[in-house]
mmCIF file of C-alpha atoms in Angstrom:
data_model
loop_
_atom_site.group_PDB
_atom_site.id
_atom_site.type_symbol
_atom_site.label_atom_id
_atom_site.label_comp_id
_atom_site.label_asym_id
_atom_site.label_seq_id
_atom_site.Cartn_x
_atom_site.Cartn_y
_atom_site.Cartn_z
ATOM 1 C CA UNK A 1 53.001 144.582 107.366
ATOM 2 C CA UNK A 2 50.354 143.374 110.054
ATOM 3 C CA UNK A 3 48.466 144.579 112.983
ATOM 4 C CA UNK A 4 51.568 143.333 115.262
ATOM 5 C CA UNK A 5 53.958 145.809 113.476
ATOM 6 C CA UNK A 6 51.954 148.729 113.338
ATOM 7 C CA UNK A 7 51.546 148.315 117.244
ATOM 8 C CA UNK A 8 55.079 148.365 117.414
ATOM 9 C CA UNK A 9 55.478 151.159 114.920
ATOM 10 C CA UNK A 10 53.158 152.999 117.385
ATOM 11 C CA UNK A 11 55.758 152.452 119.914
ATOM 12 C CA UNK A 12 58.870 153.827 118.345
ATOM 13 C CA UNK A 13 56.193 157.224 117.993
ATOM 14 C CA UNK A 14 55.723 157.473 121.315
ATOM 15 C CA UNK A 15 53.526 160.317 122.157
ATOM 16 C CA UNK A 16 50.257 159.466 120.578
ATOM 17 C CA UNK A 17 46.939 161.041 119.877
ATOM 18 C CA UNK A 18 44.104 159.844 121.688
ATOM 19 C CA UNK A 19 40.511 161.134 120.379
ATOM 20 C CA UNK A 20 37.073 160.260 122.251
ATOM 21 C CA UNK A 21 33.717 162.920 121.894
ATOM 22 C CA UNK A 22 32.155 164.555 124.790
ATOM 23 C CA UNK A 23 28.948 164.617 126.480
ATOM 24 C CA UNK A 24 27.639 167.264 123.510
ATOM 25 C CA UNK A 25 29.503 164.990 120.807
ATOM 26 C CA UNK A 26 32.372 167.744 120.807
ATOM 27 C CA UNK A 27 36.058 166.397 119.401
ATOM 28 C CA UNK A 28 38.353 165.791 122.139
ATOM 29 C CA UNK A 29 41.748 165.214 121.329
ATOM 30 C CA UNK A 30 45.164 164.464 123.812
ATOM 31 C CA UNK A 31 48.710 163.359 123.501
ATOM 32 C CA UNK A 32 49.244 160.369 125.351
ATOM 33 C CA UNK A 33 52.450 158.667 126.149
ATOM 34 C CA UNK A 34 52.007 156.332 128.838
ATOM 35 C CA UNK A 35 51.446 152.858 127.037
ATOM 36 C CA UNK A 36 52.183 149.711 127.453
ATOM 37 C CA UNK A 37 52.381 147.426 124.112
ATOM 38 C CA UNK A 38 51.478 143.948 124.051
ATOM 39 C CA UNK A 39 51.899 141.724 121.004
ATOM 40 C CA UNK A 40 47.937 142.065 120.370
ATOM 41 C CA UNK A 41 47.197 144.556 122.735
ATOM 42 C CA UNK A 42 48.035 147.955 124.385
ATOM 43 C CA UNK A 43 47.560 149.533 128.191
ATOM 44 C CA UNK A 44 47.276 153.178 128.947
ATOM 45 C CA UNK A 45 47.262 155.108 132.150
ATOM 46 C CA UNK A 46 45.004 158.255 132.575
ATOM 47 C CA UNK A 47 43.793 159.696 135.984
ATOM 48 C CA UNK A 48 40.112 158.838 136.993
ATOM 49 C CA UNK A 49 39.067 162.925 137.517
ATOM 50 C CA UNK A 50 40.110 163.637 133.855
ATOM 51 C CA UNK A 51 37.340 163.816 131.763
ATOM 52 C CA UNK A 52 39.349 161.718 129.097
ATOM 53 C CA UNK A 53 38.559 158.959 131.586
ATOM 54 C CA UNK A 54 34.934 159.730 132.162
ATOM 55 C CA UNK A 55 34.334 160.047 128.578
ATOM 56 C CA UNK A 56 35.993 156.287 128.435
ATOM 57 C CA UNK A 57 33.991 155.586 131.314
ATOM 58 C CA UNK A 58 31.034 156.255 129.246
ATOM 59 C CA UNK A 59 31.489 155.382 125.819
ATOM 60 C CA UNK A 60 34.503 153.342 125.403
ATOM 61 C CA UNK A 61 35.118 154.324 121.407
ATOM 62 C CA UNK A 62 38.441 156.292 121.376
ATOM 63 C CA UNK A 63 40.465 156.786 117.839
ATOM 64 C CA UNK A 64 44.156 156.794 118.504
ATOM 65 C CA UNK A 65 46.769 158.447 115.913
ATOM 66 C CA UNK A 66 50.439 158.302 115.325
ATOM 67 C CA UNK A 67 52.588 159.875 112.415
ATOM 68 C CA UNK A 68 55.981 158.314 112.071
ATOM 69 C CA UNK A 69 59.420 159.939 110.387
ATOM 70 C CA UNK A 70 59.012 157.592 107.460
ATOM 71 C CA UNK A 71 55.368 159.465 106.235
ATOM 72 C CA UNK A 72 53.432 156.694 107.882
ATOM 73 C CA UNK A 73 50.165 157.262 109.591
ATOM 74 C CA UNK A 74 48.695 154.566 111.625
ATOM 75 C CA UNK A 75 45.469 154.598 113.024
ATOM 76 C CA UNK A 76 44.004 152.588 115.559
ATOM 77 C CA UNK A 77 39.845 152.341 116.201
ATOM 78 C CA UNK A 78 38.970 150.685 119.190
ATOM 79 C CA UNK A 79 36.709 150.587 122.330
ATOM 80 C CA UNK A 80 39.077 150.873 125.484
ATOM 81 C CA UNK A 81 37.824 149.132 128.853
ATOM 82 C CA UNK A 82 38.910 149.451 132.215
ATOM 83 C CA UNK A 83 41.689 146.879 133.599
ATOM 84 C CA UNK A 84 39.936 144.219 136.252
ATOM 85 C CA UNK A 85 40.079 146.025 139.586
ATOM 86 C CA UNK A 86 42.508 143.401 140.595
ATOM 87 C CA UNK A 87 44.947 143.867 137.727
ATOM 88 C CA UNK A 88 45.130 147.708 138.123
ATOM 89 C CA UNK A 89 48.323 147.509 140.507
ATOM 90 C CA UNK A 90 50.144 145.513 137.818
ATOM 91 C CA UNK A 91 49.214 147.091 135.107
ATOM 92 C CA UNK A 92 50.455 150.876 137.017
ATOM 93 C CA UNK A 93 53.566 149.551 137.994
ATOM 94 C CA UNK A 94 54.427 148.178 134.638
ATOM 95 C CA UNK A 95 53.877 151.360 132.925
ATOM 96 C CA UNK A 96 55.537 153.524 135.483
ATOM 97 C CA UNK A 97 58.186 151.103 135.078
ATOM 98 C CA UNK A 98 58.944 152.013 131.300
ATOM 99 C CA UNK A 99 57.970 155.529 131.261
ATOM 100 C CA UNK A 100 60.117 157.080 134.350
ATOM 101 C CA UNK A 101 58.849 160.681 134.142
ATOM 102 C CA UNK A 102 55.365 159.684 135.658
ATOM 103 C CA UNK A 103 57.132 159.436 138.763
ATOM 104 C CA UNK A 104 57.542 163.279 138.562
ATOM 105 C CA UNK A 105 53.800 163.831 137.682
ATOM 106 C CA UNK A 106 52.437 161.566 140.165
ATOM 107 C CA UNK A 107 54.632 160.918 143.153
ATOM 108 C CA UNK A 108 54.383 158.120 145.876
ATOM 109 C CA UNK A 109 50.864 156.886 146.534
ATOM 110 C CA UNK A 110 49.406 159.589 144.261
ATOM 111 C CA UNK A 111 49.449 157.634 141.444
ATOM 112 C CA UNK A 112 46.450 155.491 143.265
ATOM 113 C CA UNK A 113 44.440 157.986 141.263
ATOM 114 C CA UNK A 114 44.958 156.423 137.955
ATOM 115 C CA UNK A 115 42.986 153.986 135.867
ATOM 116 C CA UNK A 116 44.650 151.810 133.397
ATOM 117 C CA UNK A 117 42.022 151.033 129.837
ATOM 118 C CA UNK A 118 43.013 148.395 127.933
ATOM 119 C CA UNK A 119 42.660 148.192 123.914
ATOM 120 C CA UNK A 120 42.455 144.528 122.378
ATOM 121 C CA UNK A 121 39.962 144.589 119.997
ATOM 122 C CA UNK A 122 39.601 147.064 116.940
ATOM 123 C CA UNK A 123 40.432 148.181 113.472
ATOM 124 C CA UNK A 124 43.652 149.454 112.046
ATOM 125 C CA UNK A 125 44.792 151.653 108.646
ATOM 126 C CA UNK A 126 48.213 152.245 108.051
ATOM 127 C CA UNK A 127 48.613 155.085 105.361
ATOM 128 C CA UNK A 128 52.506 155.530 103.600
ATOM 129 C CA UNK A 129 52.612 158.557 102.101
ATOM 130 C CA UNK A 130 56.152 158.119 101.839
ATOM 131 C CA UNK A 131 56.469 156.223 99.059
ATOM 132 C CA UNK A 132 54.405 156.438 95.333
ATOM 133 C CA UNK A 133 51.833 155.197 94.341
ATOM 134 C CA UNK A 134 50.766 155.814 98.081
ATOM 135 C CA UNK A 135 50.242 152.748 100.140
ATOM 136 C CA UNK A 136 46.926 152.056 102.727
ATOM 137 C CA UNK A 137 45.849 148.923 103.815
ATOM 138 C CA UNK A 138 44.065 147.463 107.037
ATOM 139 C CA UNK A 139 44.116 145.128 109.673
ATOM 140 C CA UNK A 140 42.056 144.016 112.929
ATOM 141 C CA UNK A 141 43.359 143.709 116.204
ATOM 142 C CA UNK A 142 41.815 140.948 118.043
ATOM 143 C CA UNK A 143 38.139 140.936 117.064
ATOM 144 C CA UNK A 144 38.000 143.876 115.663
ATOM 145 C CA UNK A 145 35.861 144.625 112.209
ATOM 146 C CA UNK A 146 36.950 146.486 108.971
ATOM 147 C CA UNK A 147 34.124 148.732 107.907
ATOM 148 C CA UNK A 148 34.621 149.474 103.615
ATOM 149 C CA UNK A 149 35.865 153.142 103.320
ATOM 150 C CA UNK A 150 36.827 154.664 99.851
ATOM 151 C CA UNK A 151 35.366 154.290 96.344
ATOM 152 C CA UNK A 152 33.943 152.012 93.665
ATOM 153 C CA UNK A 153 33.647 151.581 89.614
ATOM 154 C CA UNK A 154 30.156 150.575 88.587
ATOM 155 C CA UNK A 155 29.360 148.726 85.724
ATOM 156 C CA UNK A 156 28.099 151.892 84.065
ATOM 157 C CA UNK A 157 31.452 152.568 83.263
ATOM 158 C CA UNK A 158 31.966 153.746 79.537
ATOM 159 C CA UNK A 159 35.020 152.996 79.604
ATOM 160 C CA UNK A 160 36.202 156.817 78.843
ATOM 161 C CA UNK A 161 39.457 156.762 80.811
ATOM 162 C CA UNK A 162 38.763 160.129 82.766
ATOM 163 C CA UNK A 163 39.017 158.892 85.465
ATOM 164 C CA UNK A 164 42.366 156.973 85.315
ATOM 165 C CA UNK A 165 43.724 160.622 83.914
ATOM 166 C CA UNK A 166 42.489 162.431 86.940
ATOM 167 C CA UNK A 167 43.709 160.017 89.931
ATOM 168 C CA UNK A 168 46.560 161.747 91.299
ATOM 169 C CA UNK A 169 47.872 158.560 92.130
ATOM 170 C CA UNK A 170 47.591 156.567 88.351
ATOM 171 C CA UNK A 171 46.368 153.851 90.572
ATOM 172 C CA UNK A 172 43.191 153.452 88.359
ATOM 173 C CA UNK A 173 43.550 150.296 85.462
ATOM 174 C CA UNK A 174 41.411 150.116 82.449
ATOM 175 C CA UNK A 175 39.172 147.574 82.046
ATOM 176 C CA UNK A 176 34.981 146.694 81.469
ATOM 177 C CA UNK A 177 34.827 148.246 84.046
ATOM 178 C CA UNK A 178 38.064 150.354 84.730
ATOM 179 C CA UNK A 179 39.173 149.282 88.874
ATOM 180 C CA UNK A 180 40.571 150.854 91.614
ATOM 181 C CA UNK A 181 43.844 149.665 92.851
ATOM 182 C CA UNK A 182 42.460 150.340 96.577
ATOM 183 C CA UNK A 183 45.542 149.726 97.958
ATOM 184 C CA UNK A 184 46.941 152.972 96.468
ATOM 185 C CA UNK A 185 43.785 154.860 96.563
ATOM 186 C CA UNK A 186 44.233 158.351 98.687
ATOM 187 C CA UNK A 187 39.740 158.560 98.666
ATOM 188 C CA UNK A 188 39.999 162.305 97.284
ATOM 189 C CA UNK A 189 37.446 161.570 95.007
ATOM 190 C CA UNK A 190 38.521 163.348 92.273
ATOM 191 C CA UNK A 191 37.841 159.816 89.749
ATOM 192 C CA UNK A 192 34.412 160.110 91.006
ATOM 193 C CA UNK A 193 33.986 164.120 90.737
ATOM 194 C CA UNK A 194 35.305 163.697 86.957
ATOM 195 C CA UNK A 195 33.366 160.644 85.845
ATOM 196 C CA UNK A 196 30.518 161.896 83.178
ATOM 197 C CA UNK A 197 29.026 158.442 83.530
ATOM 198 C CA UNK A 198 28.075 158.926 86.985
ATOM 199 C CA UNK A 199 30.096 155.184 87.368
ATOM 200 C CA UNK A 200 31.519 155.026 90.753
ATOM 201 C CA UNK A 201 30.204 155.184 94.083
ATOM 202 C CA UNK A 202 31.570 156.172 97.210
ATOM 203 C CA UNK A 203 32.122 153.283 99.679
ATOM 204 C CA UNK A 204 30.423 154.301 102.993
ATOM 205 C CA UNK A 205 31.336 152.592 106.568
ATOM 206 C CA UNK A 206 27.102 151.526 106.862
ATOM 207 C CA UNK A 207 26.222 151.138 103.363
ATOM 208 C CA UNK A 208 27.042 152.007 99.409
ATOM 209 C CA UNK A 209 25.732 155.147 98.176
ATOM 210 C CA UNK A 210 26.119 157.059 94.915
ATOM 211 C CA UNK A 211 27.174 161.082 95.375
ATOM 212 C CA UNK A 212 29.222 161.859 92.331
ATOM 213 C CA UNK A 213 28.784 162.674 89.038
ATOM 214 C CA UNK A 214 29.168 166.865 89.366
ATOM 215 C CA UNK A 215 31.115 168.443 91.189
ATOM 216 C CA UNK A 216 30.875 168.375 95.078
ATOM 217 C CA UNK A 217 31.560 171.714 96.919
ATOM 218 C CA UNK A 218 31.078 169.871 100.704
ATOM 219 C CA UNK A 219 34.244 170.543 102.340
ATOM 220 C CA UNK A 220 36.555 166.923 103.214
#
């Protein structure tokens, strides 16, 4: 598996999820289908009076989702950017070209209204939950950056084995101290909830922080 294949696993999906925040910082979310893949990289056509556009317009940062038949879930964290003014024709035709039905949403000259973003740069996790253990790993797309996600075993481990018994996965091996196999991780938490040792950490995106130890009643 690579960043090249989970593009193209993207493509079999088809209709995608496209989510980007609003002026108040409000989830939006849409199904998008009109996308052309590259080897690296992927187009999309929107109109430029949505406010999907004018929320790309302004921010860039979109999080795009698909869920295949096999239990896979790929996700795809990028910052989309317009096409060069001069490339917009191209870029419209090409995706009219392989998705016919836009013809019947925007006819003739109408689809002048459209703005093509392009995604070339950015992070993504493919999740199986098709198979056990479960299987997650991660890839960048161009020059895109992982940020560290999940959780950690300390060297304050005691070695007690809780936390091996409660990983619904078994993906936890003994050892001084006991490791996560983070490829099979799911990041429930539930090692870290049941750890009287206070041992592992979660993993945040910015920086390592310890919030286990008791029980946690925040909802996930």
């Amino acid at each position: 598996m690579d960043a090249g294949t989970c593009l193209k696993k993207l493509q079999y999906v088809g209709v995608l999820e496209f989510a980007t925040a609003d002026s108040q910082g409000n989830p939006q979310v849409r199904c998008i289908s009109a996308v052309h893949y590259e080897a690296d990289c992927l187009y999309f056509f929107t109109a430029r009076g949505k406010d999907f556009c004018r929320q790309l317009l302004a921010d860039g940062r979109v999080q795009i989702l698909g869920y295949t038949k096999y239990k896979e879930m790929i996700r795809l964290s990028a910052r989309a950017v317009p096409v060069p003014s001069w490339e917009q024709t191209q870029w419209i035709n090409t995706i009219f070209a392989e998705q016919p039905y836009l013809a019947n949403v925007y006819p003739g000259k109408t689809r002048e209204i459209g703005i093509v973003f392009q995604i070339k740069d950015g992070a993504i996790e493919y999740f199986n939950l098709g198979v056990r253990p479960i299987l997650r790993e991660s890839y960048t797309l161009g020059k895109g950056t992982l940020k560290p996600k999940g959780y950690r075993i300390t060297d304050q481990c005691i070695q007690c084995g809780l936390c091996r018994e409660n990983c619904p996965q078994g993906c936890i091996e003994p050892g001084e101290p006991y490791v996560i196999q983070q490829e099979h991780c799911l990041h429930c938490g539930n090692c870290c909830e049941n750890c009287p040792a206070k041992a592992i950490i979660k993993v945040a995106s910015l920086n390592i922080q310890s919030i286990c130890g008791e029980k946690d009643s925040r909802k996930i």
